[in-house]
PDB file of N, CA and C in Angstrom:
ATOM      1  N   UNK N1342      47.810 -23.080  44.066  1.00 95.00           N
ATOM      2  CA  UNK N1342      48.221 -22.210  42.980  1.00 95.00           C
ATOM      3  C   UNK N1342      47.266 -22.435  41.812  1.00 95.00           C
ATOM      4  N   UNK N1343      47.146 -21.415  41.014  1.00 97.00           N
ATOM      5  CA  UNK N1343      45.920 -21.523  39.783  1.00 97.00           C
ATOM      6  C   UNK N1343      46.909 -22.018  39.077  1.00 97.00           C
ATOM      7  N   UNK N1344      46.282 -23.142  38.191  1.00 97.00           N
ATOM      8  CA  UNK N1344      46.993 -23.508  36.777  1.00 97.00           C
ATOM      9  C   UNK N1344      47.605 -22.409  35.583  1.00 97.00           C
ATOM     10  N   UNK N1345      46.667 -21.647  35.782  1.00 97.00           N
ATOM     11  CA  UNK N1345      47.252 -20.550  34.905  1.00 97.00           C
ATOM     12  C   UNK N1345      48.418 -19.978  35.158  1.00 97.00           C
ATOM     13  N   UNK N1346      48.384 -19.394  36.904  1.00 97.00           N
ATOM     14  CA  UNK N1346      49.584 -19.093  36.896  1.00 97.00           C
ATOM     15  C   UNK N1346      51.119 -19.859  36.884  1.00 97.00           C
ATOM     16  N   UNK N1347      50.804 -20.972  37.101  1.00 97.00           N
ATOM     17  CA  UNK N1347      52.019 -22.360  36.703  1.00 97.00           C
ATOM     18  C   UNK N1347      51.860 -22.312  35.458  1.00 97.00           C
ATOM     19  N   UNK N1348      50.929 -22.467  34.572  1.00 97.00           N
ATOM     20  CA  UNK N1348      51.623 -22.091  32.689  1.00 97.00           C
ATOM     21  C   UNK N1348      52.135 -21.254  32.502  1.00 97.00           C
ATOM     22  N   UNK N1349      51.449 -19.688  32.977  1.00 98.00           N
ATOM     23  CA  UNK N1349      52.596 -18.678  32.721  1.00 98.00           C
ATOM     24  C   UNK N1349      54.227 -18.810  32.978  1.00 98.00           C
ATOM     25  N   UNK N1350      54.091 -18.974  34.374  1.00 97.00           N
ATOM     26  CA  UNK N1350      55.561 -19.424  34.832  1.00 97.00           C
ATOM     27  C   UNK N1350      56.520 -20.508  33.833  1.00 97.00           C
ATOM     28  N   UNK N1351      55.756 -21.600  33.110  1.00 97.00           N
ATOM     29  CA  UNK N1351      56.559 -22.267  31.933  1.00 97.00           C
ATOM     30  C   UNK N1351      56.694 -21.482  30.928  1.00 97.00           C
ATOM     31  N   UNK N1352      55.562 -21.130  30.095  1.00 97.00           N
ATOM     32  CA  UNK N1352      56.145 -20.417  29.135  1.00 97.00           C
ATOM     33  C   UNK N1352      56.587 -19.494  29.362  1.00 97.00           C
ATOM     34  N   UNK N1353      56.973 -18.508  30.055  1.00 97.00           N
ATOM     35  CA  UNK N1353      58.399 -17.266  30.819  1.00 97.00           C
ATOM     36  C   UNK N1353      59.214 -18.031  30.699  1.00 97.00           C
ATOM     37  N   UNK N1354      59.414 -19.368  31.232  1.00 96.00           N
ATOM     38  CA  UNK N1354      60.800 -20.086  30.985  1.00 96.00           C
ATOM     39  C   UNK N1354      61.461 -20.906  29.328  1.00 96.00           C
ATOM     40  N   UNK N1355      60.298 -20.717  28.478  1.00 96.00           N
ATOM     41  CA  UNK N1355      60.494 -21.173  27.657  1.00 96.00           C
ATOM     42  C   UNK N1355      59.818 -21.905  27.112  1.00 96.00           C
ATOM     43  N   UNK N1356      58.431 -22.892  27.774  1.00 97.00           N
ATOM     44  CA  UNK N1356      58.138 -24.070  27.910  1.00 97.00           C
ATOM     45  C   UNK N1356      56.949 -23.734  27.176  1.00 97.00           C
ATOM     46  N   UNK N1357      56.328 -24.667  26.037  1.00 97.00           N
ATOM     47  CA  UNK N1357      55.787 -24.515  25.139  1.00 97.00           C
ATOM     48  C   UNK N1357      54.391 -25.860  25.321  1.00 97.00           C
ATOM     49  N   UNK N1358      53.165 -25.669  24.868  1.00 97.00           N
ATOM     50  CA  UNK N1358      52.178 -27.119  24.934  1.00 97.00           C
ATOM     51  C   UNK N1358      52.795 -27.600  23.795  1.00 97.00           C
ATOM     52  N   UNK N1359      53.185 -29.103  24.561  1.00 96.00           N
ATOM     53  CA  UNK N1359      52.968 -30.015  23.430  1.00 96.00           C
ATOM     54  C   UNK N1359      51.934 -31.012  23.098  1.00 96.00           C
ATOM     55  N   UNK N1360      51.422 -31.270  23.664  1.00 96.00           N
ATOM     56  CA  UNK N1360      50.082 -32.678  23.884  1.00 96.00           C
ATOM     57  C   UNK N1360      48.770 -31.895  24.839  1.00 96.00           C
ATOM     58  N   UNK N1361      47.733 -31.850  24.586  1.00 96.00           N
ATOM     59  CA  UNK N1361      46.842 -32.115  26.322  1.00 96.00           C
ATOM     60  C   UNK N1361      45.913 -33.425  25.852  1.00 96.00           C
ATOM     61  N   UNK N1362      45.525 -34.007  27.419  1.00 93.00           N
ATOM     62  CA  UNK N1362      44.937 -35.098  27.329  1.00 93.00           C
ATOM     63  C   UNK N1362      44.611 -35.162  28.829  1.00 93.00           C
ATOM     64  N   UNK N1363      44.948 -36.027  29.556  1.00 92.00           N
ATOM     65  CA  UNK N1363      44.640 -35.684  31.340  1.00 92.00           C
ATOM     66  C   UNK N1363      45.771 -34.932  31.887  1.00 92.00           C
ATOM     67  N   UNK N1364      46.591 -35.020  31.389  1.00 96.00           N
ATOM     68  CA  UNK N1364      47.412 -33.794  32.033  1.00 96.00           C
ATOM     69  C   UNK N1364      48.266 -32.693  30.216  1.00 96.00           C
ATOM     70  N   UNK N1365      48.109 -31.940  30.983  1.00 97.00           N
ATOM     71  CA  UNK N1365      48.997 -30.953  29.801  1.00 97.00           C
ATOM     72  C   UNK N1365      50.668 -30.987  29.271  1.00 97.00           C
ATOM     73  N   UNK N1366      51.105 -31.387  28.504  1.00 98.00           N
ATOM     74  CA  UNK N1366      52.659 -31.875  28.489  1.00 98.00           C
ATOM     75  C   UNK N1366      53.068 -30.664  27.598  1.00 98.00           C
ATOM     76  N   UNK N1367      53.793 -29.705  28.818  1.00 98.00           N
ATOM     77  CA  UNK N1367      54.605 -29.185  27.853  1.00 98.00           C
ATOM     78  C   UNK N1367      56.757 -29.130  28.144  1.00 98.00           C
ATOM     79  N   UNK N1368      56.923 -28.733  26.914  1.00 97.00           N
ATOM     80  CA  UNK N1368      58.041 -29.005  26.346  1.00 97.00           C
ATOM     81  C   UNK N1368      59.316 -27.731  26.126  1.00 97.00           C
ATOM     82  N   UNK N1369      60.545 -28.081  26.594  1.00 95.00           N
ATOM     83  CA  UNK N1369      60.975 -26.949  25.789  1.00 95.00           C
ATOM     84  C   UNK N1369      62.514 -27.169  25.461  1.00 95.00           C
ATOM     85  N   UNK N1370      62.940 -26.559  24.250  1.00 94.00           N
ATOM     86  CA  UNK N1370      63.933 -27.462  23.943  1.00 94.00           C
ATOM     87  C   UNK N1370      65.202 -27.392  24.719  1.00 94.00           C
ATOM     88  N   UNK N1371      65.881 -28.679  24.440  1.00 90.00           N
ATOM     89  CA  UNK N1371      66.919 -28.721  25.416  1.00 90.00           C
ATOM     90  C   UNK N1371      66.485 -29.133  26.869  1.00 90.00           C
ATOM     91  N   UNK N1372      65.279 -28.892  27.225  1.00 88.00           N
ATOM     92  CA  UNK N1372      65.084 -29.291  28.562  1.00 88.00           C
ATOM     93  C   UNK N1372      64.015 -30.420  28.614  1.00 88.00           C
ATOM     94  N   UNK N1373      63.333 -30.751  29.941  1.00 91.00           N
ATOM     95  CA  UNK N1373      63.046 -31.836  30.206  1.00 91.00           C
ATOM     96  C   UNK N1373      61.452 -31.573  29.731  1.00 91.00           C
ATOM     97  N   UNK N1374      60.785 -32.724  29.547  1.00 96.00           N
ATOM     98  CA  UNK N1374      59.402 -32.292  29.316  1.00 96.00           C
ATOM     99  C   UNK N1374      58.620 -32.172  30.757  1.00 96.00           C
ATOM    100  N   UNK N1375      57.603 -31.166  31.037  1.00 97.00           N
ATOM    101  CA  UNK N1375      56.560 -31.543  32.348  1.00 97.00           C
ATOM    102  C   UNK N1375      55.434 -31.677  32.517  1.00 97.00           C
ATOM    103  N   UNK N1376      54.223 -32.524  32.948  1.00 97.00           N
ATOM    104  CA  UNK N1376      53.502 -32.760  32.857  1.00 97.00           C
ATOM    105  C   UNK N1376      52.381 -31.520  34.361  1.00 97.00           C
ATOM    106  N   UNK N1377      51.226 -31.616  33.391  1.00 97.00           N
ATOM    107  CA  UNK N1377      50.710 -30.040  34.327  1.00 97.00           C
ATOM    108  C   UNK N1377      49.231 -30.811  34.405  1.00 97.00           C
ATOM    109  N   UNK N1378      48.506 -30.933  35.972  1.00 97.00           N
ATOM    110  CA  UNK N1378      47.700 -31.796  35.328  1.00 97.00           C
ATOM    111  C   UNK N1378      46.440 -30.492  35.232  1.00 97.00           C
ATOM    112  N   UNK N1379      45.307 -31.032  34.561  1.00 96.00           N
ATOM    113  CA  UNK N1379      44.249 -30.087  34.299  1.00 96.00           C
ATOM    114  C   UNK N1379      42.960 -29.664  35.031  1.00 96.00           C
ATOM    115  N   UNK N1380      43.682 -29.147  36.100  1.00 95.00           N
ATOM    116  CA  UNK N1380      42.601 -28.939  37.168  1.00 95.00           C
ATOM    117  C   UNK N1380      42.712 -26.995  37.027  1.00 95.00           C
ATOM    118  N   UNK N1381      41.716 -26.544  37.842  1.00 95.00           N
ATOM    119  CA  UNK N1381      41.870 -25.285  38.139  1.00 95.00           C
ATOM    120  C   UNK N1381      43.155 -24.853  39.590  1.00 95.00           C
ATOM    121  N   UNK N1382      42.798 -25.531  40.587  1.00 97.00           N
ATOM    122  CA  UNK N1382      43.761 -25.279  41.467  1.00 97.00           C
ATOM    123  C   UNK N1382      44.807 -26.435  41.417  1.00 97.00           C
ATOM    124  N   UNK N1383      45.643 -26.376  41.633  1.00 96.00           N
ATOM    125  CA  UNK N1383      47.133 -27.031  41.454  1.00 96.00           C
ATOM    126  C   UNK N1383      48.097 -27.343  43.254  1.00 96.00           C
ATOM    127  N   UNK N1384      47.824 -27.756  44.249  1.00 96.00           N
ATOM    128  CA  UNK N1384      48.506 -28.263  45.275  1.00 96.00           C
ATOM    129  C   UNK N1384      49.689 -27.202  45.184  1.00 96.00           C
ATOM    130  N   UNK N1385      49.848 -27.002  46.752  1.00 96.00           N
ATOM    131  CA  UNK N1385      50.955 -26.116  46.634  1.00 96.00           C
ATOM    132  C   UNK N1385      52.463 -27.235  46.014  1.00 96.00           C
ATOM    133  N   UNK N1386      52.270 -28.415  46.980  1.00 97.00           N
ATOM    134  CA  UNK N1386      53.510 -29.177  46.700  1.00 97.00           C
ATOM    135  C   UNK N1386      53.320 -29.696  45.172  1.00 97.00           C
ATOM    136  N   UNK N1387      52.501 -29.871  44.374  1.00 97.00           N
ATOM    137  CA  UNK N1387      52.404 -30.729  43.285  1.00 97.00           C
ATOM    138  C   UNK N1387      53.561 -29.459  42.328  1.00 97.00           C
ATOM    139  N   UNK N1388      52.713 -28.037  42.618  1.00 97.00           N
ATOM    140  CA  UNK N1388      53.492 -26.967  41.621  1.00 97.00           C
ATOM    141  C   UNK N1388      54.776 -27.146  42.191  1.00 97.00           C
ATOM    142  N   UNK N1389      54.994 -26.885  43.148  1.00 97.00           N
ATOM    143  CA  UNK N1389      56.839 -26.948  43.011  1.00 97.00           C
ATOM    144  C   UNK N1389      57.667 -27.612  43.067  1.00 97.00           C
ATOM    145  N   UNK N1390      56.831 -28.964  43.224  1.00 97.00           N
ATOM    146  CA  UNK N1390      57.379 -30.076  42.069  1.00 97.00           C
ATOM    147  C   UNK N1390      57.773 -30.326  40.382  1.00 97.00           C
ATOM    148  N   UNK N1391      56.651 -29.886  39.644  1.00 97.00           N
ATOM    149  CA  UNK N1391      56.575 -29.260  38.857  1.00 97.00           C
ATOM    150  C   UNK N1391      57.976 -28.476  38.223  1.00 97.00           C
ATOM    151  N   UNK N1392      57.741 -27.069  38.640  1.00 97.00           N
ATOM    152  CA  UNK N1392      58.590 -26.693  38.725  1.00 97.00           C
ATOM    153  C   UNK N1392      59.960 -26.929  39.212  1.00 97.00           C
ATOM    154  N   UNK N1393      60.481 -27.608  40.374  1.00 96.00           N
ATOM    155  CA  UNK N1393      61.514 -28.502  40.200  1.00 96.00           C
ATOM    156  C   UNK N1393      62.142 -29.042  38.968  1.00 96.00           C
ATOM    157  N   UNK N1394      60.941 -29.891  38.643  1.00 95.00           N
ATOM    158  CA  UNK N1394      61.535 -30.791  37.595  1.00 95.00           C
ATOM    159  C   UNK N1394      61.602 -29.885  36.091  1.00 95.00           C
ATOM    160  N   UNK N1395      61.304 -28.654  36.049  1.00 96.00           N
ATOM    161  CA  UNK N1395      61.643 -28.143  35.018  1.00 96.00           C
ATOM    162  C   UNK N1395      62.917 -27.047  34.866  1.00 96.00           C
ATOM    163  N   UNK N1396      63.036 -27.347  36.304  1.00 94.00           N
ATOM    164  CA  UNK N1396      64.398 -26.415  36.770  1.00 94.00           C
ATOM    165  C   UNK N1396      64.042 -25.014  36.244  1.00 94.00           C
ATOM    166  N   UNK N1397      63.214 -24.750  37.229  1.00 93.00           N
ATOM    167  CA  UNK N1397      62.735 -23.200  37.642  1.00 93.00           C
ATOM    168  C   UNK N1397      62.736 -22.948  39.354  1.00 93.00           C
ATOM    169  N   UNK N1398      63.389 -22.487  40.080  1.00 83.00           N
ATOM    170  CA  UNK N1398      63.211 -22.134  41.573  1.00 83.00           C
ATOM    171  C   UNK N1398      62.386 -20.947  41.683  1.00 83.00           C
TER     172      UNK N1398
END
């Protein structure tokens, strides 16, 4: 999956940058923070992990 399209998918859910550094941390309130790391392609399993943990199916 492109990174881009896993940011879009956070911020649609709400999820905002808070930090970048080796991975991108973003945030959104009330929910959990997730860490996005900064590559161009993204593992299929890493994204819907990811997403898991931000409670997006």
């Amino acid at each position: 999956m492109k990174r881009r399209d896993l940011v879009k998918i956070l911020e649609a859910a709400g999820y905002q940058l808070d930090r970048n550094g080796d991975h991108a941390i973003y945030e959104k309130k009330g929910g959990r923070p997730v860490q996005v790391p900064n590559h161009n392609e993204i593992n299929e399993y890493t994204a819907k992990t990811i997403l898991k943990a931000a409670g997006i199916n």
